[in-house]
Tab-separated table of C-alpha atoms in Angstrom:
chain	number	residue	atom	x	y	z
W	1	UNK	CA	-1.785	1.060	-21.312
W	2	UNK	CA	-3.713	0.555	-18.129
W	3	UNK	CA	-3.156	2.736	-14.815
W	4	UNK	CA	-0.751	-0.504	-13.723
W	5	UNK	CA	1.377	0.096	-16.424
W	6	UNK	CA	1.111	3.603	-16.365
W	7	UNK	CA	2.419	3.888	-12.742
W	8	UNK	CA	5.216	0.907	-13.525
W	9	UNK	CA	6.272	3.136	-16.193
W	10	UNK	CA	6.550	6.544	-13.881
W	11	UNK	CA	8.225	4.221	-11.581
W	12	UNK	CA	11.179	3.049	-14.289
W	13	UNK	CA	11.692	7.149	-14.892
W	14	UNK	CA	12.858	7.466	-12.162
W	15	UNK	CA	14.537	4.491	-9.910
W	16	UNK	CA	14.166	3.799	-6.351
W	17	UNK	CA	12.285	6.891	-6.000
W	18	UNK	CA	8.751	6.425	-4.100
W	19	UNK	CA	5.758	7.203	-6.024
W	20	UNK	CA	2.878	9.159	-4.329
W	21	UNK	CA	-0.496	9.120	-5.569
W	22	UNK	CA	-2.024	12.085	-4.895
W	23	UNK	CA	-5.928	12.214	-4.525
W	24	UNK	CA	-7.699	11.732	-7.694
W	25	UNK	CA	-9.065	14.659	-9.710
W	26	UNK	CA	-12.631	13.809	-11.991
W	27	UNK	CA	-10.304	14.558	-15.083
W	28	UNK	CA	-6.957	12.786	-14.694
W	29	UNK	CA	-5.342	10.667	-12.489
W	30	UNK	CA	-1.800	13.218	-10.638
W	31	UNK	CA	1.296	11.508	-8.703
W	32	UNK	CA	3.887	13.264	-6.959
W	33	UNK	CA	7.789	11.582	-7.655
W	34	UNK	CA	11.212	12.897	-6.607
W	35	UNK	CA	9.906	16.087	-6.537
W	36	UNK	CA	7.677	16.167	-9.406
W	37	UNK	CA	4.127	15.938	-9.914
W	38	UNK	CA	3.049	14.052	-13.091
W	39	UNK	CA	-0.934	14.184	-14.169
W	40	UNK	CA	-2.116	11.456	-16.815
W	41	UNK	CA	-5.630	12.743	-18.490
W	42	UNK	CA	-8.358	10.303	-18.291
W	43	UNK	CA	-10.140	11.447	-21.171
W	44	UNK	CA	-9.507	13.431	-24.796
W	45	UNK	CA	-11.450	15.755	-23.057
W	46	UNK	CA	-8.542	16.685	-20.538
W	47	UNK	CA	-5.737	16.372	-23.238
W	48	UNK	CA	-7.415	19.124	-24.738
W	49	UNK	CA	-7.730	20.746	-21.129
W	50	UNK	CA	-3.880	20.450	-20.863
W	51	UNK	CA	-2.647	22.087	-24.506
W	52	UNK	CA	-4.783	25.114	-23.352
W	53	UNK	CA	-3.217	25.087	-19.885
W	54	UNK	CA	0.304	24.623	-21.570
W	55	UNK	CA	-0.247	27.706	-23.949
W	56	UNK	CA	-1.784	30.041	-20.422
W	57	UNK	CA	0.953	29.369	-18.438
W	58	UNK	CA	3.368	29.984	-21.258
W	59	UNK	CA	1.810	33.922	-21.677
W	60	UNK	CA	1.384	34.174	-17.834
W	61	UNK	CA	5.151	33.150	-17.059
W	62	UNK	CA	5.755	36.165	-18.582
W	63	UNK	CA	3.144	38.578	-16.954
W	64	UNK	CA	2.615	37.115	-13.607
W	65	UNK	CA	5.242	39.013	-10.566
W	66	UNK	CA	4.947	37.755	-6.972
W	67	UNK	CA	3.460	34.488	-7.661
W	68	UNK	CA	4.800	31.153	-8.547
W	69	UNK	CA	3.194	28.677	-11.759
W	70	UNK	CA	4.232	25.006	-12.691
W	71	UNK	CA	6.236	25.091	-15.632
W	72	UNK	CA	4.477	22.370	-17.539
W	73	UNK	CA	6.181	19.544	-19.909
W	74	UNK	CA	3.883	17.695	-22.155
W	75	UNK	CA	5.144	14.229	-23.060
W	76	UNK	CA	2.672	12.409	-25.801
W	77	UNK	CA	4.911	8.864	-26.080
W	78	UNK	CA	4.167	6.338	-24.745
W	79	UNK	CA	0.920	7.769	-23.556
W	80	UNK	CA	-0.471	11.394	-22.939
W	81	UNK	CA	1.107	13.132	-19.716
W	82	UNK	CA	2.075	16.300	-18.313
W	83	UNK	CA	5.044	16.598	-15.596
W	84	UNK	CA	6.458	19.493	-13.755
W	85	UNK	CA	8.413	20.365	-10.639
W	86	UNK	CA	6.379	20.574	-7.583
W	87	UNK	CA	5.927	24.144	-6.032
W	88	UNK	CA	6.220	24.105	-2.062
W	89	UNK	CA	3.954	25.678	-0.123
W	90	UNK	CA	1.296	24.973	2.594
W	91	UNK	CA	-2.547	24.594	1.562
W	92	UNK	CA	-5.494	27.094	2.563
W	93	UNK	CA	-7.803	25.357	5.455
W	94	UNK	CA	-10.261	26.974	6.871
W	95	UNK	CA	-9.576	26.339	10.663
W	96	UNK	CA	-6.037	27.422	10.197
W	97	UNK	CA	-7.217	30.920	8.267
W	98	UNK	CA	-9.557	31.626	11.348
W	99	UNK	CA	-6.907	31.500	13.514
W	100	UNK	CA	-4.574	33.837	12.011
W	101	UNK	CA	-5.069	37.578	12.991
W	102	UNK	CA	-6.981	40.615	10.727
W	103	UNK	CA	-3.103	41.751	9.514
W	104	UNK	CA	-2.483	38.480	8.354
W	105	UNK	CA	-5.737	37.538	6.626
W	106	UNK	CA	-5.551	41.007	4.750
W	107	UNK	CA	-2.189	40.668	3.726
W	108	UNK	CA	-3.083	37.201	2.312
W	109	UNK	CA	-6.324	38.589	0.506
W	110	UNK	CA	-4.161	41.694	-0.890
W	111	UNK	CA	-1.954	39.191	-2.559
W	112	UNK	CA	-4.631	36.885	-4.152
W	113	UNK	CA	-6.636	40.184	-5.495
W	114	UNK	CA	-3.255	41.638	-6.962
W	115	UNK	CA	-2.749	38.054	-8.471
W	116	UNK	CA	-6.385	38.360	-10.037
W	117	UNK	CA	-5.980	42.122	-11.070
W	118	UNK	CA	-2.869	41.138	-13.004
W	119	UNK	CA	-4.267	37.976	-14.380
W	120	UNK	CA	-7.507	39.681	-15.698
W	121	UNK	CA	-5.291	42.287	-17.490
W	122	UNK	CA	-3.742	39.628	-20.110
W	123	UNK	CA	-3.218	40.285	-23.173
W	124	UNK	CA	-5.464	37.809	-24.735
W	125	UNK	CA	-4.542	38.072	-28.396
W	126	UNK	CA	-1.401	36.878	-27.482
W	127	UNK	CA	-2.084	33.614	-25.901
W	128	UNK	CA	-1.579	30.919	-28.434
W	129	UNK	CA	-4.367	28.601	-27.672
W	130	UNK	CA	-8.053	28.357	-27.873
W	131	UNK	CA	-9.649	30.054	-25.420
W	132	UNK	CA	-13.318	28.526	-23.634
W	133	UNK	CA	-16.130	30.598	-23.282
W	134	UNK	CA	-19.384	29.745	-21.371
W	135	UNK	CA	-21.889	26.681	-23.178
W	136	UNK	CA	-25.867	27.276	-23.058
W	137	UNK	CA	-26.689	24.645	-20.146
W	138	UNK	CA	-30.192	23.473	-21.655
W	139	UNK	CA	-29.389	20.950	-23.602
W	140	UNK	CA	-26.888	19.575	-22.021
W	141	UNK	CA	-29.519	19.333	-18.869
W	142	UNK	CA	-32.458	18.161	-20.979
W	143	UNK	CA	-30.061	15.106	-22.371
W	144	UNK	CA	-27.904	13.998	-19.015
W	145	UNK	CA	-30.597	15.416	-16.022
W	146	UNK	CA	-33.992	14.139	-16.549
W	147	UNK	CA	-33.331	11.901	-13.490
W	148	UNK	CA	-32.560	14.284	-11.441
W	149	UNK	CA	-34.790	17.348	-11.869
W	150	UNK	CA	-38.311	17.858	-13.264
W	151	UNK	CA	-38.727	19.942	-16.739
W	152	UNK	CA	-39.931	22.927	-14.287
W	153	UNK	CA	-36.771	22.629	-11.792
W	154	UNK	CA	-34.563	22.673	-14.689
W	155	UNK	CA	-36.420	25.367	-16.747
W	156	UNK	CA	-36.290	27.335	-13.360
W	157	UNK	CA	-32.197	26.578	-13.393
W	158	UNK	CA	-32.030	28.186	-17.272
W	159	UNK	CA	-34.107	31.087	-16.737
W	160	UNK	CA	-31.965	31.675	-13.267
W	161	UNK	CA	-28.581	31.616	-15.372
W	162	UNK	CA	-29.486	32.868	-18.808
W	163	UNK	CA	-28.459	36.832	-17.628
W	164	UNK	CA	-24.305	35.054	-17.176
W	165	UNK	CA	-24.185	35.182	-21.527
W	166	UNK	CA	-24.997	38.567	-21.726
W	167	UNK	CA	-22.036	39.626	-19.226
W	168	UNK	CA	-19.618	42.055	-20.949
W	169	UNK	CA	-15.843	42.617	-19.566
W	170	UNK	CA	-14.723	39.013	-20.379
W	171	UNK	CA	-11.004	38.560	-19.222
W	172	UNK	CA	-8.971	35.489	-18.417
W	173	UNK	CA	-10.104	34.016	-15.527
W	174	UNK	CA	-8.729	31.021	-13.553
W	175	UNK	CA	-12.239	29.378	-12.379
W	176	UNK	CA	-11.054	26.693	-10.152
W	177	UNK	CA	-9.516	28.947	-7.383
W	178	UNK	CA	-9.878	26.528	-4.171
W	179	UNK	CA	-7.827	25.379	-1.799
W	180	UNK	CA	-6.200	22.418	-3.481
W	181	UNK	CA	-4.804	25.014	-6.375
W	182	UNK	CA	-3.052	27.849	-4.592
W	183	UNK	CA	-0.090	27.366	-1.837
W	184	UNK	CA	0.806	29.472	0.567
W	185	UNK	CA	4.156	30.173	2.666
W	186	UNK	CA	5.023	29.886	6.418
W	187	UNK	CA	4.237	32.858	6.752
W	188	UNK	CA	0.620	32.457	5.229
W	189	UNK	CA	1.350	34.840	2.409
W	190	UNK	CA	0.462	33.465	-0.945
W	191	UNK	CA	3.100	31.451	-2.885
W	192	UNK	CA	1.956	29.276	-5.736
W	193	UNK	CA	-1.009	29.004	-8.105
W	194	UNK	CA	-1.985	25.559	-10.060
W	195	UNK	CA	-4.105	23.748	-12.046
W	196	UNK	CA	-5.552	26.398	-15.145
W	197	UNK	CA	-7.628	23.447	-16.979
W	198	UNK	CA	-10.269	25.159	-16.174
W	199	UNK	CA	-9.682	28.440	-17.492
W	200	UNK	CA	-11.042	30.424	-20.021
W	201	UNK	CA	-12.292	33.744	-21.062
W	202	UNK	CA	-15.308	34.351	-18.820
W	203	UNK	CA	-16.568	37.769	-17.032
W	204	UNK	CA	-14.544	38.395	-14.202
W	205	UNK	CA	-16.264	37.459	-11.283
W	206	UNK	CA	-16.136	33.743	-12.758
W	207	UNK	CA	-13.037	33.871	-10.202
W	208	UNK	CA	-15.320	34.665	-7.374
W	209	UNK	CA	-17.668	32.389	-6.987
W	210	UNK	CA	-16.183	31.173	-3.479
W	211	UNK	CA	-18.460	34.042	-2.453
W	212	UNK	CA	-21.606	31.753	-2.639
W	213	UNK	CA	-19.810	29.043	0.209
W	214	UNK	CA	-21.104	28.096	2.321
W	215	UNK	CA	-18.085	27.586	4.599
W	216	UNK	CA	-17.332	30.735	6.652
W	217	UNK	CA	-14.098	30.838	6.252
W	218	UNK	CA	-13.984	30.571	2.629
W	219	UNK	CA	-16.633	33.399	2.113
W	220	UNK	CA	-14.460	36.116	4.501
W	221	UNK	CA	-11.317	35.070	2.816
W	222	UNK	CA	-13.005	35.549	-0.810
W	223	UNK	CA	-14.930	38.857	0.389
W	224	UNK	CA	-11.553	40.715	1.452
W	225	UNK	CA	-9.861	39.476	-1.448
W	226	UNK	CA	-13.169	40.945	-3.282
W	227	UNK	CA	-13.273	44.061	-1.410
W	228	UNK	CA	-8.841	44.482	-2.261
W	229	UNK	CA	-9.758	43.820	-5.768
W	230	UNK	CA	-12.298	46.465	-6.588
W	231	UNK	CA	-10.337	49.061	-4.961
W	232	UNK	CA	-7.165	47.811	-7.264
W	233	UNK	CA	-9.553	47.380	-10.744
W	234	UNK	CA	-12.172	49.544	-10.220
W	235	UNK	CA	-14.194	46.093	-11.228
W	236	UNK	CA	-17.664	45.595	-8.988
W	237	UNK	CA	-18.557	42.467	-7.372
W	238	UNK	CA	-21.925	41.626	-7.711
W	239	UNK	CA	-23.437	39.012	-5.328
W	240	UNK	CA	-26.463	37.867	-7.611
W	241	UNK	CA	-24.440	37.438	-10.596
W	242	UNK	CA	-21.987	35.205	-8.107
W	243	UNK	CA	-24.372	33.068	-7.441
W	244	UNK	CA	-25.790	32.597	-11.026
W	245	UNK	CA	-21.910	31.619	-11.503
W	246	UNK	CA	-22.460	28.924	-9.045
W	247	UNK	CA	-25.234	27.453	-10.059
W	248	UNK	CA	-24.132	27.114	-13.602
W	249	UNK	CA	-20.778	25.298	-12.223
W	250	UNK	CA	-23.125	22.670	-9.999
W	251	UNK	CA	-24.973	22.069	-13.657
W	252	UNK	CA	-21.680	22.166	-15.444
W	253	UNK	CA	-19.880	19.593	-13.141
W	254	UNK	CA	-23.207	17.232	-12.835
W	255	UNK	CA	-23.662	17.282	-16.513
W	256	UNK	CA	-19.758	15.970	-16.753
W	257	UNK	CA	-20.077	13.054	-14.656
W	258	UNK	CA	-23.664	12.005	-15.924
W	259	UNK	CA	-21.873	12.005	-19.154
W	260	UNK	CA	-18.983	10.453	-18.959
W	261	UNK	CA	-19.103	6.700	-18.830
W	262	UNK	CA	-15.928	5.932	-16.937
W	263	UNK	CA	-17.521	7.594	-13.379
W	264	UNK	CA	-18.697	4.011	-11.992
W	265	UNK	CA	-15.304	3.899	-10.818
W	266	UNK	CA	-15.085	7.638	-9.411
W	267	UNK	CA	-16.139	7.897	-5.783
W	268	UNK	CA	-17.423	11.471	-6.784
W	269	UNK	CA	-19.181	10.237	-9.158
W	270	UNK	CA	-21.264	7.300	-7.239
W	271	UNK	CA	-24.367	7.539	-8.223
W	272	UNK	CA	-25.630	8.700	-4.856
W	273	UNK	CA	-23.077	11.030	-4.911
W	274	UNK	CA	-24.917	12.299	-7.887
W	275	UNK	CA	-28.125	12.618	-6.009
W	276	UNK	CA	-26.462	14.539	-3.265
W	277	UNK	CA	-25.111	17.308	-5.792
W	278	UNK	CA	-28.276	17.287	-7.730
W	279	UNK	CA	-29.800	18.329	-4.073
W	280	UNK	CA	-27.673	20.777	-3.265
W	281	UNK	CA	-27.938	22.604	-6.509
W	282	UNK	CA	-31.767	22.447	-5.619
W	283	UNK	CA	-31.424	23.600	-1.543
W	284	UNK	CA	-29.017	26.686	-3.661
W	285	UNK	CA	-31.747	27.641	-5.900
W	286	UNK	CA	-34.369	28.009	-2.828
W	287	UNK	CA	-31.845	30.614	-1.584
W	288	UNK	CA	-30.513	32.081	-4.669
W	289	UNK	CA	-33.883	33.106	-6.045
């Protein structure tokens, strides 16, 4: 079924209702329809993506206080999808969060590092799913980036992230924690996390790596949450192994979209789109090392 049918199909579900389509992810196409948000994988890929998210937010339901998580439905006839209600909630922009006052910004930060500390304590054993762990990025770069960076630019990239495999204290990490996934209420407190495709058992400070923006707000939101969550865990935050983090997500994300076919149609993955993110990792690495 084509994404036509696929939306004529959300539309007969539920009659007379409008259907939103919210902006489009690299993985899976999302709407938003009388109140719920439905997400229709584009690839195998992000089926898979979705079981394991089903099976985290199952455990987490149970072990997560003070913050809300979709409830997620998986529906395999007539096609793959996932539906759940929509959590309210206000999103995280970084001219708003500048405005707001020291009390407020801390109390936000205190509630994201408490969310952290109590995801990072799960119980990992009994999470019913397979759970990722980091991929070597060589030859996935030798096979998908010889267009974009010479054999010494990319041997340069390897050497730079090689130390992330031998990181101990692996916990369950959410690794996409931006500004489209959590919500916050009026009163800029925070309400709602989404999206765990991307999770996986990684060393901690895989949710961290918002401490190598390059936006200022993002980076003194993420260092008092940092700062909250070491004093909570006792964990330390270490600023070079951050940014080995986020150079092995620019790889990780390139390498996707360089190998998957279906990007021609993907404004993020235009090909000079491709070129621009192939920079940036570069201008990173002139800082990082």
């Amino acid at each position: 079924m084509d994404i036509k049918g696929i939306e004529q199909y959300i539309k007969g579900l539920f009659p007379n209702q409008e259907l939103i389509k919210l902006p489009e992810g690299g993985m899976s196409y999302a709407y938003e329809i009388n109140g719920k948000i439905i997400r229709i994988p584009k690839t195998q890929y992000a089926e898979h993506g979705y079981e394991m998210e089903n099976a985290i937010l199952d455990y987490l339901h149970q072990n997560i206080s003070r913050t809300k998580l979709p409830y997620i439905q998986i529906v395999r006839d007539p096609f793959f999808y996932t539906i759940h209600d929509k959590i309210s909630g206000i999103y995280w922009d970084e001219q708003t969060y500048l405005s707001k006052d020291e009390k407020t910004r801390d109390a936000l930060a205190e509630d994201c590092a408490v969310f952290f500390a109590q995801l990072h304590s799960s119980n990992l054993a009994q999470i019913k799913t397979e759970l990722l762990d980091l991929h070597p990025i060589q030859k996935n770069m030798e096979a998908y980036l010889g267009e974009y960076f010479s054999h010494s630019e990319m041997q340069a990239i390897v050497d730079f992230t090689n130390p992330l495999f031998g990181l101990g204290d692996k916990v369950l990490v959410h690794r996409d924690f931006y500004s489209d996934n959590f919500l916050l209420t009026d009163s800029y407190r925070l309400n709602g996390v989404l999206d765990f495709g991307n999770s996986g058992v990684y060393n901690y400070m895989f949710d961290f790596k918002a401490l190598a923006s390059w936006e200022d707000g993002m980076r003194d939101f993420f260092t008092r949450i940092a700062a909250r969550y070491s004093r909570i865990t006792g964990r330390i935050i270490d600023t070079q192994t951050i940014h080995r983090i986020d150079i092995h997500n620019y790889i990780s994300f390139l390498v996707y979209f360089v190998k998957n076919k279906n990007i021609k149609d993907e404004k993020i993955g235009a090909v000079n789109h491709l070129w621009e993110h192939a920079n940036h990792i570069k201008e990173k690495m002139k800082r990082y090392v």
